[in-house]
Short mmCIF file of C-alpha atoms and ligand atoms in Angstrom, two decimals:
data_model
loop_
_atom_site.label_atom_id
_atom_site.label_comp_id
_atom_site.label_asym_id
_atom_site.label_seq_id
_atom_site.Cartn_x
_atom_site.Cartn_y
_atom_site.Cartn_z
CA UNK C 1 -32.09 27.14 -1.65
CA UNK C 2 -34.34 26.97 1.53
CA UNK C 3 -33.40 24.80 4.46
CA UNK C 4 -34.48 21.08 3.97
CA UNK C 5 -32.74 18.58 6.36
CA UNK C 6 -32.95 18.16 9.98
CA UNK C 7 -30.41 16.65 12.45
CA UNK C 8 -32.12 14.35 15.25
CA UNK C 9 -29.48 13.02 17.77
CA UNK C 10 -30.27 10.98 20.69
CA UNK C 11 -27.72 10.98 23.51
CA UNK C 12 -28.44 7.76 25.81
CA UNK C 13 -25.93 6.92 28.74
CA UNK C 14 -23.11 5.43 26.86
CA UNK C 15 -24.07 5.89 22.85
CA UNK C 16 -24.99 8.69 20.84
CA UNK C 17 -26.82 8.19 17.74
CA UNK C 18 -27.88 10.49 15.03
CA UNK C 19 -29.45 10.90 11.58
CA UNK C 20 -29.89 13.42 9.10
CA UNK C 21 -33.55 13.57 8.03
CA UNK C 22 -36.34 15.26 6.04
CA UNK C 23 -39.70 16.64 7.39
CA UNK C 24 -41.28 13.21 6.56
CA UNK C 25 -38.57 11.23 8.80
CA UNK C 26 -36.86 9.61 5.98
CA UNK C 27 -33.11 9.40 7.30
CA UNK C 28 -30.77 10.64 4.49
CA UNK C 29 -27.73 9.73 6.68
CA UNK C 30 -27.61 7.79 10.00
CA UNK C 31 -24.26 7.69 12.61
CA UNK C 32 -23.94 6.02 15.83
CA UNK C 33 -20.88 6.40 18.37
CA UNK C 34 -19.96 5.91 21.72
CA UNK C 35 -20.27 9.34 23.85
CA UNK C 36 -16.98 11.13 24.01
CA UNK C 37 -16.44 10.71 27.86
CA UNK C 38 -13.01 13.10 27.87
CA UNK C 39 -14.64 16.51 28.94
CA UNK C 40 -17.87 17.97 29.68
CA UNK C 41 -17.43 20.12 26.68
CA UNK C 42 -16.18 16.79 24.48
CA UNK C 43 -19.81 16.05 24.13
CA UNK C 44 -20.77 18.96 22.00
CA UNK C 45 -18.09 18.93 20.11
CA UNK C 46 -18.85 15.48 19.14
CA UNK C 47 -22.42 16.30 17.89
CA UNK C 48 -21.80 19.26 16.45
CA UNK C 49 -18.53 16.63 14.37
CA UNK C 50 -20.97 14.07 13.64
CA UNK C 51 -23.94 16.72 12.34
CA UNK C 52 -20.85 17.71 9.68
CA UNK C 53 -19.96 13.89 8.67
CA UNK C 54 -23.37 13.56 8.59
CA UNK C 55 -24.07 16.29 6.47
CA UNK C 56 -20.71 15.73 4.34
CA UNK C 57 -21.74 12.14 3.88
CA UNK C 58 -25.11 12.84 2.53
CA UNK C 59 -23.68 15.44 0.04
CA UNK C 60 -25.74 18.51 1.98
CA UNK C 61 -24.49 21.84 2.36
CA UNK C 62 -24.26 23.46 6.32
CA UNK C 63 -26.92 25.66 5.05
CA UNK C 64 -29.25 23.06 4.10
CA UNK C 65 -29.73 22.47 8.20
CA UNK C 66 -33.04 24.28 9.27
CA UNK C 67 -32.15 23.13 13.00
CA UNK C 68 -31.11 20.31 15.39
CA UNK C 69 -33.02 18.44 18.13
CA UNK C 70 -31.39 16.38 20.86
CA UNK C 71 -33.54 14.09 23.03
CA UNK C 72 -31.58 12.88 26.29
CA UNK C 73 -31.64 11.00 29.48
CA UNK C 74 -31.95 13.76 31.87
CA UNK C 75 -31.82 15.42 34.09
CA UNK C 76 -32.06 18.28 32.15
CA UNK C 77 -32.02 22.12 32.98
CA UNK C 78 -34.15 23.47 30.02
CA UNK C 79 -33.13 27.36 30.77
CA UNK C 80 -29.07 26.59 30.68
CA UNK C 81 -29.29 24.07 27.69
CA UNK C 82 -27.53 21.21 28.86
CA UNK C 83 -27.51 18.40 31.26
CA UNK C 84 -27.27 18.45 35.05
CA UNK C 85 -25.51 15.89 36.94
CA UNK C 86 -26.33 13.19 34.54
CA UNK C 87 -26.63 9.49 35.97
CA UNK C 88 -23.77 8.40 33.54
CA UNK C 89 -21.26 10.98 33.00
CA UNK C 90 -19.03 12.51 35.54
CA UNK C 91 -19.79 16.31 35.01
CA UNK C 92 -21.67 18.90 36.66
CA UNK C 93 -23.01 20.59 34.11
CA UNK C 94 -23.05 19.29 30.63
CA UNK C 95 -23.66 22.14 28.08
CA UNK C 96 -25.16 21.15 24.62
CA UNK C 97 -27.43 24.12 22.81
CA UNK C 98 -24.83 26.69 23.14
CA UNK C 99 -22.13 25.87 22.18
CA UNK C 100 -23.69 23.88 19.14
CA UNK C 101 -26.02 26.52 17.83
CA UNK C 102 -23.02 29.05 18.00
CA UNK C 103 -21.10 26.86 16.02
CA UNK C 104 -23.34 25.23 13.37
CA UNK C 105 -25.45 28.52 13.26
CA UNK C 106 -28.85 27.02 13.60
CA UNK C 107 -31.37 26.83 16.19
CA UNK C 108 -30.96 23.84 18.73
CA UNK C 109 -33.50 22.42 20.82
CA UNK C 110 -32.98 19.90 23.92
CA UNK C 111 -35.90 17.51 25.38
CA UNK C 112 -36.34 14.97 27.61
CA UNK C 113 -36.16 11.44 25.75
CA UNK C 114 -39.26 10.39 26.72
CA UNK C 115 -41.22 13.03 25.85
CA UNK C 116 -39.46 12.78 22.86
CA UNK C 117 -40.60 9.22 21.95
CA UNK C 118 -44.19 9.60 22.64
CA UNK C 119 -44.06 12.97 20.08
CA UNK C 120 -42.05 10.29 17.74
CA UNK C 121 -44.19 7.75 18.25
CA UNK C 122 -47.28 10.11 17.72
CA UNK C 123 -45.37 11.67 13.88
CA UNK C 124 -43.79 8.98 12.75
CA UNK C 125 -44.60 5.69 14.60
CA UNK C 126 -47.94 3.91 15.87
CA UNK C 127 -49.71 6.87 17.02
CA UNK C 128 -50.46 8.65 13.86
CA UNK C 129 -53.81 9.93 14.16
CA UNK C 130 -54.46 9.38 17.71
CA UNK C 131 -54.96 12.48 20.59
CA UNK C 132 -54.15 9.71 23.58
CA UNK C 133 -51.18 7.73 23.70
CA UNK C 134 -48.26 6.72 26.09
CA UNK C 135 -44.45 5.64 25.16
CA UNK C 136 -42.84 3.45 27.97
CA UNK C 137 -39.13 2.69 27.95
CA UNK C 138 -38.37 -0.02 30.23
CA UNK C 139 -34.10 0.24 29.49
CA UNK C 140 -31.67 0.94 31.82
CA UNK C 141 -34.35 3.00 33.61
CA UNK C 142 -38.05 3.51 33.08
CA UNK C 143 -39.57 6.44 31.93
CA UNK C 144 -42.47 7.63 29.62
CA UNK C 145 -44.11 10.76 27.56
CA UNK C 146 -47.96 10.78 27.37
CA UNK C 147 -50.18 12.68 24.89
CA UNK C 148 -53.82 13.77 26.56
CA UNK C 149 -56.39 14.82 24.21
CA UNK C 150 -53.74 15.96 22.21
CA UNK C 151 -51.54 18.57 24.77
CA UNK C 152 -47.92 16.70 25.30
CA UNK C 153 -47.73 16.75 29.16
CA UNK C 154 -45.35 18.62 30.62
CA UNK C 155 -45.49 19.78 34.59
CA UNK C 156 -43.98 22.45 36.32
CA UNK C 157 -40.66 21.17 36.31
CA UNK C 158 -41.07 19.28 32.92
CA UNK C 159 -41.32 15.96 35.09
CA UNK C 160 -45.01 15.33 34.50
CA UNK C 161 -44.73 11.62 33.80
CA UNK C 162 -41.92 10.34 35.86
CA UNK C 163 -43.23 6.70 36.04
CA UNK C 164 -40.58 4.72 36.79
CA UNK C 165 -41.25 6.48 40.36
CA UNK C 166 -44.34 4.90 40.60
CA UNK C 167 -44.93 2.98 44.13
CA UNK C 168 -46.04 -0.41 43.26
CA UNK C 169 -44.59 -1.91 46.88
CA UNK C 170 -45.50 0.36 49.56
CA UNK C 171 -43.65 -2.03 51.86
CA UNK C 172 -40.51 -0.40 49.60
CA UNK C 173 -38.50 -3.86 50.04
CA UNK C 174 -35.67 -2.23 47.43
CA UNK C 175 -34.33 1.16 46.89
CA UNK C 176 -35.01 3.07 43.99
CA UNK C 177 -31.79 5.29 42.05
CA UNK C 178 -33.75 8.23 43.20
CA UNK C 179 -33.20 7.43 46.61
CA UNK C 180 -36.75 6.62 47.58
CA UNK C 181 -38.31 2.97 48.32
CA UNK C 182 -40.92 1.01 46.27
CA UNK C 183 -40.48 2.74 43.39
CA UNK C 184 -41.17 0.72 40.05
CA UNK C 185 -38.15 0.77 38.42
CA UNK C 186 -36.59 -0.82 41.30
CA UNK C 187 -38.10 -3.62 40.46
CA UNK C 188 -38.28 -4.00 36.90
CA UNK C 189 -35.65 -1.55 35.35
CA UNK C 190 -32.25 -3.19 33.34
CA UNK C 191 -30.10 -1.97 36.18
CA UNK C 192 -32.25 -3.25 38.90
CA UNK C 193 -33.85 -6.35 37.83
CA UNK C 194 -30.75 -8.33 39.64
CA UNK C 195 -31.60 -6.94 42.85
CA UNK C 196 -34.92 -8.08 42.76
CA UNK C 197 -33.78 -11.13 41.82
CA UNK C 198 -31.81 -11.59 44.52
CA UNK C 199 -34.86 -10.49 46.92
CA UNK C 200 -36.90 -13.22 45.11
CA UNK C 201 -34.09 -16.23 45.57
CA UNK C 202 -34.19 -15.68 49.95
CA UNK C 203 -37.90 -17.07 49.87
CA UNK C 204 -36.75 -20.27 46.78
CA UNK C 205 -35.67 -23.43 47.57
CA UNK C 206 -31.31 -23.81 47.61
CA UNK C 207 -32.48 -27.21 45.28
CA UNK C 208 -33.73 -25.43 43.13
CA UNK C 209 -31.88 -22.23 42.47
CA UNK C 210 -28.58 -24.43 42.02
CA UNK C 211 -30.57 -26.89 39.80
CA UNK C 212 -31.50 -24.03 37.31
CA UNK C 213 -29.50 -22.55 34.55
CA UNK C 214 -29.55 -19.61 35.74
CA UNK C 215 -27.03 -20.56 38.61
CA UNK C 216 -25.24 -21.92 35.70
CA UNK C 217 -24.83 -18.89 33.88
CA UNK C 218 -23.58 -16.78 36.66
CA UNK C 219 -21.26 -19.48 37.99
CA UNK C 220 -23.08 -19.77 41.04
CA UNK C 221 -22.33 -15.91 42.00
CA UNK C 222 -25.67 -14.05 41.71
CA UNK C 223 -23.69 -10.97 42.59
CA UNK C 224 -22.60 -11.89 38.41
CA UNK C 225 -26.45 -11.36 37.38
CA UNK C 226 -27.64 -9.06 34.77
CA UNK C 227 -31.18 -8.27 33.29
CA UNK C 228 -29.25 -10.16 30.20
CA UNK C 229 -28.99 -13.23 31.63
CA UNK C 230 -32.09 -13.86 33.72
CA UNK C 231 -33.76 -12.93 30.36
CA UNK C 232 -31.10 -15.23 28.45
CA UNK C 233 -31.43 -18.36 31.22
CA UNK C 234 -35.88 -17.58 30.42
CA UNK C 235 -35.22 -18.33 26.42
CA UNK C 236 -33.24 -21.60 27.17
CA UNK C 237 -36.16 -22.45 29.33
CA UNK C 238 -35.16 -22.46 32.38
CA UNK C 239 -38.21 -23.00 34.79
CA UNK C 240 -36.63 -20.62 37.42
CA UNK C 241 -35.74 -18.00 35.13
CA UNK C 242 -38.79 -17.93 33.23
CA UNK C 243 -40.61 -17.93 36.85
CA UNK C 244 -38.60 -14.87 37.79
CA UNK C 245 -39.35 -13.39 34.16
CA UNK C 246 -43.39 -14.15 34.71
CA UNK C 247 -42.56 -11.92 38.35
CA UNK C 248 -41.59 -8.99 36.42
CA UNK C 249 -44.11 -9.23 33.71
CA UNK C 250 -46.75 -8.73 36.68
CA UNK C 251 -45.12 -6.23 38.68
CA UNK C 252 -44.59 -4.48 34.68
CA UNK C 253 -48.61 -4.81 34.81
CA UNK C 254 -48.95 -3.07 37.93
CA UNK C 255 -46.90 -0.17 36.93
CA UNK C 256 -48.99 -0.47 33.28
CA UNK C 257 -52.03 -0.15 35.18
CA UNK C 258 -51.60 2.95 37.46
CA UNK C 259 -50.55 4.42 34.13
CA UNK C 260 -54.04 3.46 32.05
CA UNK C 261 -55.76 4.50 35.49
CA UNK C 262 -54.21 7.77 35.45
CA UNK C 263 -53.87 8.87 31.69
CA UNK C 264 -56.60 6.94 29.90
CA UNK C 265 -54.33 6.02 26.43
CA UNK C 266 -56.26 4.41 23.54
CA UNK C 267 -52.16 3.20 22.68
CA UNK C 268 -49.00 2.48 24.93
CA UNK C 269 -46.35 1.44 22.80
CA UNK C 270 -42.87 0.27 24.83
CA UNK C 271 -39.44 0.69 24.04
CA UNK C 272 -35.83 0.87 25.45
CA UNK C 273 -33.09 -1.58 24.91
CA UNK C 274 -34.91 -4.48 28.01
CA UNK C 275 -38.08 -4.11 26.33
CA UNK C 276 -36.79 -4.34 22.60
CA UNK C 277 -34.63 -7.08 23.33
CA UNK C 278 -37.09 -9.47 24.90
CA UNK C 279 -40.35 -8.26 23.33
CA UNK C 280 -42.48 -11.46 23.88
CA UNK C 281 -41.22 -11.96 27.66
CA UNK C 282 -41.48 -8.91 28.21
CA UNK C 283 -45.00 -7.86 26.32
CA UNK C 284 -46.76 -11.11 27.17
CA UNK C 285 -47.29 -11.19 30.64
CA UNK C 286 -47.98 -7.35 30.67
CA UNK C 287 -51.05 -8.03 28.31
CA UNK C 288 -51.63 -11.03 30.32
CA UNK C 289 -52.09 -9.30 33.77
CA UNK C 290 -52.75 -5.45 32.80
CA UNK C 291 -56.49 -6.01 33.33
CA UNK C 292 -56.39 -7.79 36.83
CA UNK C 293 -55.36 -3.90 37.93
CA UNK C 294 -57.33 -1.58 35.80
CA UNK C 295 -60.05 0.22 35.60
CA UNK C 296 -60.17 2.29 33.08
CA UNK C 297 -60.46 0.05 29.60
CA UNK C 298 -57.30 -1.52 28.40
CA UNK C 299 -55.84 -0.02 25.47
CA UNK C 300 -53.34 -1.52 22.73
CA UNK C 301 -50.14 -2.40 23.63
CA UNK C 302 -47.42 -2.95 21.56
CA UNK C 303 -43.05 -2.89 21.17
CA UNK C 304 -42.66 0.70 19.24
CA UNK C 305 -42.54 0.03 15.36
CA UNK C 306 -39.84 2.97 15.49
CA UNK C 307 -37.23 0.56 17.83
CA UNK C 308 -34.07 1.32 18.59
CA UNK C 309 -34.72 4.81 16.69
CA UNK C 310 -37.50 6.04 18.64
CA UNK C 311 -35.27 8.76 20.21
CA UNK C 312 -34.15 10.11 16.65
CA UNK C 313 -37.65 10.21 15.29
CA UNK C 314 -38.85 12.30 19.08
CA UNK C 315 -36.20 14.65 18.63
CA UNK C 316 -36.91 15.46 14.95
CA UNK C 317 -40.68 15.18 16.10
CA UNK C 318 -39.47 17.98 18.30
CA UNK C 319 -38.36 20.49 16.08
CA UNK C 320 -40.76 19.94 13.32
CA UNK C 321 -43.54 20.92 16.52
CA UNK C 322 -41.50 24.14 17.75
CA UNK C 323 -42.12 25.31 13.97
CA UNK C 324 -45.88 24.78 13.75
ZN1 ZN J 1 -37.42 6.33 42.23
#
């Protein structure tokens, strides 16, 4: 019987999720887990158990596996096949396409995650049909893949769209994870969006910060703040919150802009867990300001149909190209 079923897994910071799927992207199986933290080698071990569960629980044979793609947060060293000093685990050197295509016997590919989700988006998702299109994941970090007249860009070192290190303060008020100042996700990234907050609450009135839910919510301690709650404190209503929320959405539209400047998309769509979990506050004021900063002619933007499963569908998206 020839080789039907391919396994997508997308390994994220703290979960990793996979499904077993046919060339059309219909998911025969589906697993999620938290990411085996115990060793650097745990981590393959773990995919390479959950591509057998997921195999055993869909009643496929090992030799119905053509191959298996992994998108990940990087960084990533293509030539070694694994990750290198990732942001979230405590190794070195994380290997993953060894050790799992010696032991499953099938050919395994790594790629970044976002250039996995805009080659989902463009298969499976919203950007059937179309030779120009971005995916932006505003999550923990942000980060994006972009299709130009239909070549995936790539760069010399595979880093091509890095635009969460996009200036959009050249006064570089807060530091960036990278090290640098200014940078974009600074600002508006899940694991910065409290320091910005705290930048914005020096120039607001002490009335009104301990008025506000918000100050509620964290107990008075803003060192307590989280993306989740400014974002939680903004659906309640609360002036200052939704205020700070409005902030982001135009510093979000600055970063949208450079990116419509520079790559011309007809579609953007958005993901990652900020952006999926607060798709109006976070979509609306984007849309609302994007064109205050462009040139170029604002395209359609919209939260990825493909959600939480956007990485899945890039790294099957992934394989299915390396065969064409
Ligand atoms: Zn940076």
């Amino acid at each position: 019987m020839a080789e039907k079923y391919t396994i997508g897994v997308d390994l994220g910071g703290t979960q990793v999720k996979a499904a077993l799927s046919d060339d059309e992207g219909n998911f025969i199986a589906k697993l999620k887990e938290r990411i085996d933290k115990d060793s650097a080698k745990a981590i393959s071990d773990q995919i390479i158990r959950i591509a057998r569960s997921l195999c055993s629980e869909s009643g496929a044979n090992s030799t119905d596996l053509k191959s298996i793609g992994i998108a990940s947060t990087g960084p990533l060293d293509l030539r070694k096949g694994g990750l290198i000093n990732p942001t979230n685990l405590p190794f070195k050197f994380v290997p993953l396409t060894k050790p799992i295509s010696r032991e499953l016997k099938i050919p395994t590919l790594l790629v970044n995650d976002c250039i996995a989700g805009v080659l989902g988006e463009k298969v499976f998702g919203a950007g059937k049909g179309l030779d120009n299109l971005v995916y932006i994941t505003q999550g923990t970090g942000i980060g994006g893949g972009a299709i130009v007249d239909g070549h995936l860009l790539s760069g010399k070192d595979g880093n091509a769209v890095e635009i969460g290190h996009i200036v959009i303060d050249y006064m570089g008020r807060l530091k960036c994870g990278c090290g640098k100042r200014g940078h974009w996700e600074a600002y508006c990234s899940g694991r910065n969006i409290p320091n910005f907050v705290r930048m914005k609450l020096r120039g607001i009135s002490k009335k009104k910060i301990r008025d506000s839910l918000l100050f509620k919510n964290v107990r008075g301690d803003f060192s307590k703040l989280s993306s989740e709650i400014l974002f939680k404190s903004a659906k309640c209503g609360d002036d200052l919150s939704s205020e700070l929320v409005e902030e982001i959405g135009r510093l979000n539209a600055v970063g949208f802009a450079s990116v419509i400047n520079a790559y011309d998309p007809s579609l953007i769509t958005v993901g990652g867990s900020v952006a999926l979990r607060n798709k109006k506050l976070v979509i609306g004021p984007i849309k609302k300001y994007v064109k205050d900063y462009t040139r170029n002619r604002t395209p359609r933007i919209l939260i990825t149909p493909l959600g939480e499963d956007v990485g899945i569908y890039g790294a099957i998206a992934t394989v299915l190209k390396s065969e064409t």
